[in-house]
Tab-separated table of C-alpha atoms in Angstrom:
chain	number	residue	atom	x	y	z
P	1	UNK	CA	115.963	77.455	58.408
P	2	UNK	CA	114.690	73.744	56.791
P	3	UNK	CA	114.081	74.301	53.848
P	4	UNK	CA	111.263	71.266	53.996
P	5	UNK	CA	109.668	72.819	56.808
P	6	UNK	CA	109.304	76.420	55.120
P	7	UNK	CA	107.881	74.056	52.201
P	8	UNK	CA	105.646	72.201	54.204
P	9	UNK	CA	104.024	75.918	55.503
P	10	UNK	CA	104.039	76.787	51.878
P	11	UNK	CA	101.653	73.638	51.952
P	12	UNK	CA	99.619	74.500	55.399
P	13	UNK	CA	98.779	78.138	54.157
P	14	UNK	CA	97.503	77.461	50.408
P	15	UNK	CA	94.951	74.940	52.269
P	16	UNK	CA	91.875	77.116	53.043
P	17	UNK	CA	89.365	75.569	50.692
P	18	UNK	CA	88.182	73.183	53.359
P	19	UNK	CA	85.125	72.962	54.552
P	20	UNK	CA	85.637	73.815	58.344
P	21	UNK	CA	87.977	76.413	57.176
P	22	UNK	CA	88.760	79.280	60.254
P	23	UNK	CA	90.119	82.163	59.312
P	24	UNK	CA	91.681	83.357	62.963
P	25	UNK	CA	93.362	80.121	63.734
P	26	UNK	CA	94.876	80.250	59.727
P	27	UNK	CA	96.551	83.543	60.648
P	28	UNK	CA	97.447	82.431	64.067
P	29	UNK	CA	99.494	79.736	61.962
P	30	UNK	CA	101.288	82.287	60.096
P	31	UNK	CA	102.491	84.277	63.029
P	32	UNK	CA	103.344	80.966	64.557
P	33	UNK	CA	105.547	79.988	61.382
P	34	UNK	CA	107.142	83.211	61.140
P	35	UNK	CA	108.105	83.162	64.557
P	36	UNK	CA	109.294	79.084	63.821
P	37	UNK	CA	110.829	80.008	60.750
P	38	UNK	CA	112.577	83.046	60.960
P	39	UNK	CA	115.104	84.810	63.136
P	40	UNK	CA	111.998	86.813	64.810
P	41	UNK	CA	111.127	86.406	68.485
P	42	UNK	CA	107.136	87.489	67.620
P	43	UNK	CA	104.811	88.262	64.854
P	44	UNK	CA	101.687	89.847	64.778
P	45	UNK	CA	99.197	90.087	62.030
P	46	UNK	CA	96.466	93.333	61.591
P	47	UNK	CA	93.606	92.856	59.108
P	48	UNK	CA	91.479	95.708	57.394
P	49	UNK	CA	87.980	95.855	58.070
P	50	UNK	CA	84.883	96.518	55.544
P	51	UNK	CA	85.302	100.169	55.982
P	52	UNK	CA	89.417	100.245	55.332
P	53	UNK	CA	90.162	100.137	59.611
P	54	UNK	CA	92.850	98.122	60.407
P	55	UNK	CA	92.362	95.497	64.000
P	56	UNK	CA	94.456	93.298	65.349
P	57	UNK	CA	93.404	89.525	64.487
P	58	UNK	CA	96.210	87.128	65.390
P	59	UNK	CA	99.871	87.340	67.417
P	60	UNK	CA	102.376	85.068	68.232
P	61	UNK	CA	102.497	86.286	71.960
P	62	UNK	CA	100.980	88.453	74.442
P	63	UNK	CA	104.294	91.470	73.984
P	64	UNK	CA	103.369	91.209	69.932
P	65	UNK	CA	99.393	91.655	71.139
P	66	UNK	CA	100.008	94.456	73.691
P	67	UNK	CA	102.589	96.491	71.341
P	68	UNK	CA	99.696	95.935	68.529
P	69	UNK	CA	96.967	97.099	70.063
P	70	UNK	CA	99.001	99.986	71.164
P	71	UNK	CA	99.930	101.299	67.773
P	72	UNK	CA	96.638	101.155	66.467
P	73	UNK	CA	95.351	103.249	69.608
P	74	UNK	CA	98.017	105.453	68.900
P	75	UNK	CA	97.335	105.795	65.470
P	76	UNK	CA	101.400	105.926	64.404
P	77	UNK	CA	103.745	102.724	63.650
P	78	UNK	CA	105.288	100.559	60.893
P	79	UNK	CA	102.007	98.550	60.009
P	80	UNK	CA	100.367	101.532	59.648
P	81	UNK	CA	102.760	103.245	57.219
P	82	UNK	CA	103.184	99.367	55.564
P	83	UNK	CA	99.128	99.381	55.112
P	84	UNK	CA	98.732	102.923	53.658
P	85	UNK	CA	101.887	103.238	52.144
P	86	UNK	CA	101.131	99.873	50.700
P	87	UNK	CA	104.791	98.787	50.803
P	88	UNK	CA	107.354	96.796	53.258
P	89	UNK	CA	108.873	99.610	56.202
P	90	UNK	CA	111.885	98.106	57.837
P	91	UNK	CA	113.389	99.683	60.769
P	92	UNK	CA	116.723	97.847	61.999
P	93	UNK	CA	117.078	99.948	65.319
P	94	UNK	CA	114.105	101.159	67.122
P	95	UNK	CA	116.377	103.643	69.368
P	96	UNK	CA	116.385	105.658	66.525
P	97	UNK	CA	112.825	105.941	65.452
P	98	UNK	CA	111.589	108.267	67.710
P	99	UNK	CA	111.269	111.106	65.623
P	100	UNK	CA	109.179	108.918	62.801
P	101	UNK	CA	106.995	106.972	65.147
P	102	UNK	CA	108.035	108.489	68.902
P	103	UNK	CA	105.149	106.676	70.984
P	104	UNK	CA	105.487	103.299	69.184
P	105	UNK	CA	108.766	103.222	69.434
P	106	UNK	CA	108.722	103.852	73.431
P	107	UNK	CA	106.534	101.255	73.803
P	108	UNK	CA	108.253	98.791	71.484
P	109	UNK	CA	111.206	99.259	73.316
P	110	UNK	CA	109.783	98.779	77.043
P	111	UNK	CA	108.161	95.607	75.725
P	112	UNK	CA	111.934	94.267	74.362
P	113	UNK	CA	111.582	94.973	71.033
P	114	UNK	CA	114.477	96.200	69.148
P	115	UNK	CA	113.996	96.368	65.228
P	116	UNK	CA	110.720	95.816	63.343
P	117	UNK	CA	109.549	94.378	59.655
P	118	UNK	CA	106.160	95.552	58.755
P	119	UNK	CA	105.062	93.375	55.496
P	120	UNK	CA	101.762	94.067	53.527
P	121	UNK	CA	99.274	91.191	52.724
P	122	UNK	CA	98.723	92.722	49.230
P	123	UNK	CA	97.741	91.284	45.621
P	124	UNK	CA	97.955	93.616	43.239
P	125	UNK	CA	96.712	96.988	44.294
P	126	UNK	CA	94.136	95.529	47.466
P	127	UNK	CA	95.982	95.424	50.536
P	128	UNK	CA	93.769	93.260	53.221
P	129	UNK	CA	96.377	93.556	56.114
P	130	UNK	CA	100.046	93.834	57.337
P	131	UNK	CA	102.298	91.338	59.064
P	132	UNK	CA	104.240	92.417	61.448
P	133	UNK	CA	107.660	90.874	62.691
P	134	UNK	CA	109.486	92.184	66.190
P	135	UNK	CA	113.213	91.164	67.020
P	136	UNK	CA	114.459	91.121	70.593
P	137	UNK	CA	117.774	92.692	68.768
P	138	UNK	CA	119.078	95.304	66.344
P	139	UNK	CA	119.785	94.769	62.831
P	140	UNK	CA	117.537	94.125	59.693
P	141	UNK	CA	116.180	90.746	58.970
P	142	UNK	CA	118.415	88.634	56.156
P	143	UNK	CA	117.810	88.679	52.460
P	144	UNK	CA	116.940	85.117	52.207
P	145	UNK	CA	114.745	85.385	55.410
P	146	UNK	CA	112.736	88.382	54.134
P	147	UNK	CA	112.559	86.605	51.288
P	148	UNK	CA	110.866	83.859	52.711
P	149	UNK	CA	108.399	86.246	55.035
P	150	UNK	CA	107.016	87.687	51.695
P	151	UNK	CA	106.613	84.469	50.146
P	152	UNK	CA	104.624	83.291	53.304
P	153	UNK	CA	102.694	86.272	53.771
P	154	UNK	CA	102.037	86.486	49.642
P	155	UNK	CA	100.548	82.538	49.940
P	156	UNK	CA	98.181	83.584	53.052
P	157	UNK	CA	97.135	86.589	51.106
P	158	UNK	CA	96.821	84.910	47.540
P	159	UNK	CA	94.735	81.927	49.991
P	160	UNK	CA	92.170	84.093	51.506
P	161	UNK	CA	91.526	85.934	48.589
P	162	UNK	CA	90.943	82.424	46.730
P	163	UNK	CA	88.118	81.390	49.182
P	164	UNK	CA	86.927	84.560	48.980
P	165	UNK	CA	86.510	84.197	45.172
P	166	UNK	CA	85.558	80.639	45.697
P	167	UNK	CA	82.776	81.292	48.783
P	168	UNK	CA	82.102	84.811	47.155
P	169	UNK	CA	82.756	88.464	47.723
P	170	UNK	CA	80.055	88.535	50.572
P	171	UNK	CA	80.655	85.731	52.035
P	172	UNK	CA	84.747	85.924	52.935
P	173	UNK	CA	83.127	89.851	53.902
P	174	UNK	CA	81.010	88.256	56.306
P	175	UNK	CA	84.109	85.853	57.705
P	176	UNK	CA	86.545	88.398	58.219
P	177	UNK	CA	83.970	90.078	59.737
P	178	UNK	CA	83.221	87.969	62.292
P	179	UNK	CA	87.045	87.343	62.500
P	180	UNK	CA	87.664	91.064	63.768
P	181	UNK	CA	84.770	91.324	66.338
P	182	UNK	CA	84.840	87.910	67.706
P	183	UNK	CA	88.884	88.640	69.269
P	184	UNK	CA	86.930	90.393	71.878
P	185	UNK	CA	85.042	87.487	72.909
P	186	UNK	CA	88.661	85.700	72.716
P	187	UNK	CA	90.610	87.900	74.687
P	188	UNK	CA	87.725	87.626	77.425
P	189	UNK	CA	87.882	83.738	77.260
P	190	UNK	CA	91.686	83.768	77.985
P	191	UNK	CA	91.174	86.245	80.881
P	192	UNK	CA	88.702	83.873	82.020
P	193	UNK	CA	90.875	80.734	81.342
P	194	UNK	CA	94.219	82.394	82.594
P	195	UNK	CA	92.020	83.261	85.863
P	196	UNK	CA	90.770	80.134	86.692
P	197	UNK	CA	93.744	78.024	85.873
P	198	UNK	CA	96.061	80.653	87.439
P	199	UNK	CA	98.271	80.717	84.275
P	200	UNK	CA	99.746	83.460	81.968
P	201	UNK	CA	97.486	84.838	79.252
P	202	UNK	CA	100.191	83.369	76.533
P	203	UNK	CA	99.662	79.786	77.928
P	204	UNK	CA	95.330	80.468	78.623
P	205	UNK	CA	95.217	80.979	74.739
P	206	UNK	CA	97.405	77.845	73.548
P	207	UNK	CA	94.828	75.701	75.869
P	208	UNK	CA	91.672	77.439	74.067
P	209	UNK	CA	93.740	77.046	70.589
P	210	UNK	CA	94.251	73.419	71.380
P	211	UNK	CA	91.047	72.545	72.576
P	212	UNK	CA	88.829	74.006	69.943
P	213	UNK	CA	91.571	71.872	67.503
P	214	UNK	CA	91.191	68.161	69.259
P	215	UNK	CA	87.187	68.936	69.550
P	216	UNK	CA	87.116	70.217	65.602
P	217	UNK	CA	85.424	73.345	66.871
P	218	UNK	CA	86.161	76.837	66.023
P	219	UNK	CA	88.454	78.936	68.207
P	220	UNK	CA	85.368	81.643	68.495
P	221	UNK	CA	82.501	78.915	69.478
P	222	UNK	CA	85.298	77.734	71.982
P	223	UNK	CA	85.765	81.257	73.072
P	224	UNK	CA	82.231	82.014	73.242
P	225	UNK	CA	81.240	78.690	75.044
P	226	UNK	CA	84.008	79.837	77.712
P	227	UNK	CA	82.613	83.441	78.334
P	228	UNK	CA	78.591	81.769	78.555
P	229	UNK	CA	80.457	79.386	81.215
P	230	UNK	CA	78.735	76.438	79.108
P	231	UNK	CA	79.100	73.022	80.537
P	232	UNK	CA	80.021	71.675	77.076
P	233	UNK	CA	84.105	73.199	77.613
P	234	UNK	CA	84.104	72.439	81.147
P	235	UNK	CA	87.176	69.399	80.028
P	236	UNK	CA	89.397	72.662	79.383
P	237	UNK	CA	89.939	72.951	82.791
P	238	UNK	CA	91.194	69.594	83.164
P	239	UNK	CA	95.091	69.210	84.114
P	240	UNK	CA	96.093	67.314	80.321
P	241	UNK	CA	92.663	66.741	79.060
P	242	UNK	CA	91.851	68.864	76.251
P	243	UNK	CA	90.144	66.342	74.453
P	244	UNK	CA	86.700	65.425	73.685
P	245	UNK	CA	84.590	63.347	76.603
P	246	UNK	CA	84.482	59.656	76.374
P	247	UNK	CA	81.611	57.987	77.486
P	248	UNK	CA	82.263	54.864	80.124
């Protein structure tokens, strides 16, 4: 691991005081790190709702998204126990946990999953969401290395609680909000992207990511724009041109 680059994320996650702040693609970046940083092969991130629900907001790749959604549907898993239990649950060999979490565990396991480190985004008592990291192999993730996962998921959790302070209870509410209910809108826009283009869903969402990044838009007005079929994302489709239009 370099130890400037873990720094450097250190950096990336304490900056949410901007302006144009987006609270989806900042938690995209943390799975993304994680995944960068660590010996993990994904990451996926759940956040809690106003009324305490947990939903899946961000993942590092479509096995993370499809294993996520699954143990919230069936209601058993490590993030789970990590949220409520409000503590890290660490399980090195997942051919062993079926008699804790029996239908998460299949399904980890037919996805390629092998051992699991659920980590809670908590300050405090207030837990706001759980991090979860999936290895391809057995084995439990190395002191320094968990180490450095808690440090990265205590910054993101220490920076969204400082805008919410800063932008007010309500407000960060309101965000988070809008955070959980608009990943419908972007799991439709990379069905419709993935379609169209004829790639994999993985590959649909970097393009959308990337786009809404070089046009300084938010992932969910990109998402949204795709879904309406407005003409204003039409350069998305483009072979290598996710850029903004130039007039000529």
């Amino acid at each position: 691991m370099s130890e400037q680059r873990l720094m450097e994320t250190f950096v990336e996650l304490a900056d949410t005081l901007t302006d144009d702040f987006d609270a989806i693609d900042f938690l995209h970046v943390l799975t993304d790190r994680c995944v960068e940083l660590l010996d993990v092969d994904a990451a996926g991130l759940l956040l809690a709702s106003s009324r305490g629900e947990l939903q899946l907001v961000a993942s590092s790749n479509e096995s993370a998204r499809v294993l996520e959604v699954f143990q919230l549907q069936a209601n058993e898993g490590p993030c789970l126990e990590a949220f409520h239990g409000k503590k890290a649950v660490s399980w090195p060999d997942l051919s062993s946990a079926g008699t804790r979490w029996p239908q998460f565990a299949r399904k980890a396991w037919s996805v390629g999953f092998r051992s699991v480190v659920a980590l809670p985004m908590q300050l405090r008592s207030e837990v706001i969401g759980v991090l979860n990291l999936f290895r391809s192999s057995t084995g439990n993730l190395g002191p320094e290395e968990l180490r450095s996962a808690k440090a990265m998921v205590d910054v993101a959790t220490i920076s969204l609680l400082q805008a919410r302070s800063i932008r007010h209870h309500e407000l960060l509410v309101e965000q988070l909000e809008t955070a959980l209910t608009s990943r419908v809108i972007i799991e439709q826009a990379k069905g419709f992207v993935a379609e169209r283009l004829g790639v994999e869903m993985g590959e649909a969402f970097a393009l959308l990511r990337r786009f809404a990044r070089n046009n300084r838009r938010s992932l969910s007005d990109v998402s949204s724009a795709v879904v309406t079929r407005a003409p204003d994302v039409e350069d998305l489709y483009t072979t290598g041109e996710t850029g903004p239009r130039t007039k000529g």
